[in-house]
Short mmCIF file of C-alpha atoms in Angstrom, two decimals:
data_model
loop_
_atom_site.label_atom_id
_atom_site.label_comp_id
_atom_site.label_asym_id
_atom_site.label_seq_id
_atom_site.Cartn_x
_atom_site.Cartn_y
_atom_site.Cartn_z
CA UNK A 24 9.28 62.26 -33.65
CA UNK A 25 5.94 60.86 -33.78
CA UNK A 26 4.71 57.31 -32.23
CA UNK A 27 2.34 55.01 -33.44
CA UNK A 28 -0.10 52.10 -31.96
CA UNK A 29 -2.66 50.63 -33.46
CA UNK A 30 -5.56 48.43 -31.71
CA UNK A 31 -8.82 46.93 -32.64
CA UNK A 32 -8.34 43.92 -34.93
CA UNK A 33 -9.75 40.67 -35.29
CA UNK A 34 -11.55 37.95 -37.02
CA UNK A 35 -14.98 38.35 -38.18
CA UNK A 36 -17.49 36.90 -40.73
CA UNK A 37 -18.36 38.30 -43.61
CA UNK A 38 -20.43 41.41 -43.70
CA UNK A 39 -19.53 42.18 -40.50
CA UNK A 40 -17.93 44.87 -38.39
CA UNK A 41 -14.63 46.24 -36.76
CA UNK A 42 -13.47 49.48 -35.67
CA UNK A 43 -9.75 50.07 -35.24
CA UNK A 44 -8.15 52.58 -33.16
CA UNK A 45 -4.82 54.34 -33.90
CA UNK A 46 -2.97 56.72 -30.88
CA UNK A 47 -0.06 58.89 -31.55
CA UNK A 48 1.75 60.19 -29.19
CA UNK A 49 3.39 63.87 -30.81
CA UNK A 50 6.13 66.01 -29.21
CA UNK A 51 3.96 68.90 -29.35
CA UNK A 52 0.90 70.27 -29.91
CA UNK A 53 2.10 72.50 -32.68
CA UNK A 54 3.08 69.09 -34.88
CA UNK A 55 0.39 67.62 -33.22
CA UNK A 56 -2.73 69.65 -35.01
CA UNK A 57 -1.32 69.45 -38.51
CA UNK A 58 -0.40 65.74 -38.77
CA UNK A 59 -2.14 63.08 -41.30
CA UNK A 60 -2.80 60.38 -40.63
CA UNK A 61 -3.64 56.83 -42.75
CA UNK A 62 -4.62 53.48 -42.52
CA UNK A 63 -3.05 51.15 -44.78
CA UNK A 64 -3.15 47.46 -45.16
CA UNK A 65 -0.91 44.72 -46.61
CA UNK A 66 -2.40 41.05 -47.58
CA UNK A 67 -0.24 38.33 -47.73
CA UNK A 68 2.48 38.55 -51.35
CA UNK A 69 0.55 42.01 -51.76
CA UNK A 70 1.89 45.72 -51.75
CA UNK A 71 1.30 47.65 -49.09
CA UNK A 72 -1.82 49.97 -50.24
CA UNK A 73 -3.60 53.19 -48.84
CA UNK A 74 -6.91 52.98 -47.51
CA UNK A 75 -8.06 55.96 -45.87
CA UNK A 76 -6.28 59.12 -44.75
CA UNK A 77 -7.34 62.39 -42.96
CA UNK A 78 -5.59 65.36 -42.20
CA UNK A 79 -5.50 66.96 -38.53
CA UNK A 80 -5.95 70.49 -39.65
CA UNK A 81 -9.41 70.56 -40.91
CA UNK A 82 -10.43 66.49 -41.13
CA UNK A 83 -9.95 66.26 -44.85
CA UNK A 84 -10.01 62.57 -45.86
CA UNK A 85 -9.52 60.57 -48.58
CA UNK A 86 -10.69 56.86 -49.22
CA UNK A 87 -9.37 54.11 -51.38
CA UNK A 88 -12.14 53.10 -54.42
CA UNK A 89 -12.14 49.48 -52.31
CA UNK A 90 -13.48 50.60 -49.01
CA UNK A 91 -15.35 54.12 -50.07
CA UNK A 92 -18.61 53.75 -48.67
CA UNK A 93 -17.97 51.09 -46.44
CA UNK A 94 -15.08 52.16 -44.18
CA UNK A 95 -15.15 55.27 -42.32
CA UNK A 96 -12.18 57.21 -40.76
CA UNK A 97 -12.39 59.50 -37.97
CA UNK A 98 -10.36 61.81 -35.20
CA UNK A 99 -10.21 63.11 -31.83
CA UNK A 100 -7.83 65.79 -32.14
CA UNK A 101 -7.76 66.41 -28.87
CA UNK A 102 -6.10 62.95 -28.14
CA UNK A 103 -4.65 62.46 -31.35
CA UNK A 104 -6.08 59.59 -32.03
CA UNK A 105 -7.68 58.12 -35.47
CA UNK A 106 -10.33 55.72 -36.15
CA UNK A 107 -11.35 53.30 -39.20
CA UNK A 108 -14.74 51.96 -38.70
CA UNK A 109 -15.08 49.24 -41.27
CA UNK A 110 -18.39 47.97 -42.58
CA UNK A 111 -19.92 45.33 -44.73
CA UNK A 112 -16.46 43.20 -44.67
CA UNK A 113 -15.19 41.31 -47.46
CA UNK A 114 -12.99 38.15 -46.94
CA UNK A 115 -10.66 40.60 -49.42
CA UNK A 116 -10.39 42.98 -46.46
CA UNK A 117 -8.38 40.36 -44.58
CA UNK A 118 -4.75 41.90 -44.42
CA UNK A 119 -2.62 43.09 -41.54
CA UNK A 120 -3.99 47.01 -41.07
CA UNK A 121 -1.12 49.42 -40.71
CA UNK A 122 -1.57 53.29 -39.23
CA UNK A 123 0.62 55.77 -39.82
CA UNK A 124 1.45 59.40 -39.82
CA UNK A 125 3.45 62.45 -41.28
CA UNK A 126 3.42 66.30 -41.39
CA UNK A 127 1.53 67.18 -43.92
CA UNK A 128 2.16 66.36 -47.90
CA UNK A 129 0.41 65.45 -51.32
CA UNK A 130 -1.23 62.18 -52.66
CA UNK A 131 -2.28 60.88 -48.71
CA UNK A 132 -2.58 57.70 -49.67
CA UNK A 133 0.72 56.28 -50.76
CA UNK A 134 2.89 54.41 -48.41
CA UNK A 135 5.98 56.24 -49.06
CA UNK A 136 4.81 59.21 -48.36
CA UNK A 137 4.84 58.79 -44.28
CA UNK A 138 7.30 58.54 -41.99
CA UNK A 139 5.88 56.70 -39.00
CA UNK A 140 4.30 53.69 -38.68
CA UNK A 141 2.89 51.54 -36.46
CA UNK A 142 3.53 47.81 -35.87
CA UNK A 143 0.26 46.84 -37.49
CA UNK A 144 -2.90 45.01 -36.24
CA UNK A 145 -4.49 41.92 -38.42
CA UNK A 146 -7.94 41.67 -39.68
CA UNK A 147 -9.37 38.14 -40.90
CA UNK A 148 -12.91 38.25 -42.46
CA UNK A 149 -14.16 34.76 -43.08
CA UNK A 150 -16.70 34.01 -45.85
#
């Protein structure tokens, strides 16, 4: 069983800056070091949709087309935590920002792919 808490959101104008933080807390160390781990967000009468993803073991990551080059995610293994620094914001960023994680599977990005999820953290970029 794996738990999950986000932190970090907020308003912020356009072009602007956040950083969101992501904990969870693993029964082990041996799950621990292999998990991945995504951030995904959901707009209001959207689909939930993948945004970036990285995997424990050797900090693969993957980035939707939307946010390549502007959001960054991160980890500190050693506290099994994640990170999404977001950059250059677009009022179209503004969506509640879920993290999640799951042992360790194909196509990192899709929703319904992980099994644990966090109660989610909203982001509200003005223009």
């Amino acid at each position: 069983q794996v738990q999950v808490v986000e932190s970090g959101g907020g308003s912020v104008q356009a072009g602007g800056s956040l950083k969101l933080s992501c904990v969870a807390s693993v029964a082990s160390d041996d799950i621990g070091k292999s998990i991945v781990m995504g951030w995904f967000r959901q707009a209001p009468g959207k689909e939930r949709e993948g945004v970036a993803s990285i995997y424990f073991l050797n900090g693969g990551t993957d980035y939707a087309d939307s946010v390549r080059g502007r959001f960054t995610i991160s980890q500190d293994r050693a506290k099994y935590t994640v990170y999404l620094e977001m950059r250059s914001l677009k009022p179209e960023d503004t969506a509640v920002y879920y993290c999640a994680a799951s042992p360790p599977m194909a196509d990192r990005l899709n929703p319904s792919r992980y099994r644990f999820w966090g109660q989610g953290t909203q982001v509200t970029v003005s223009s």
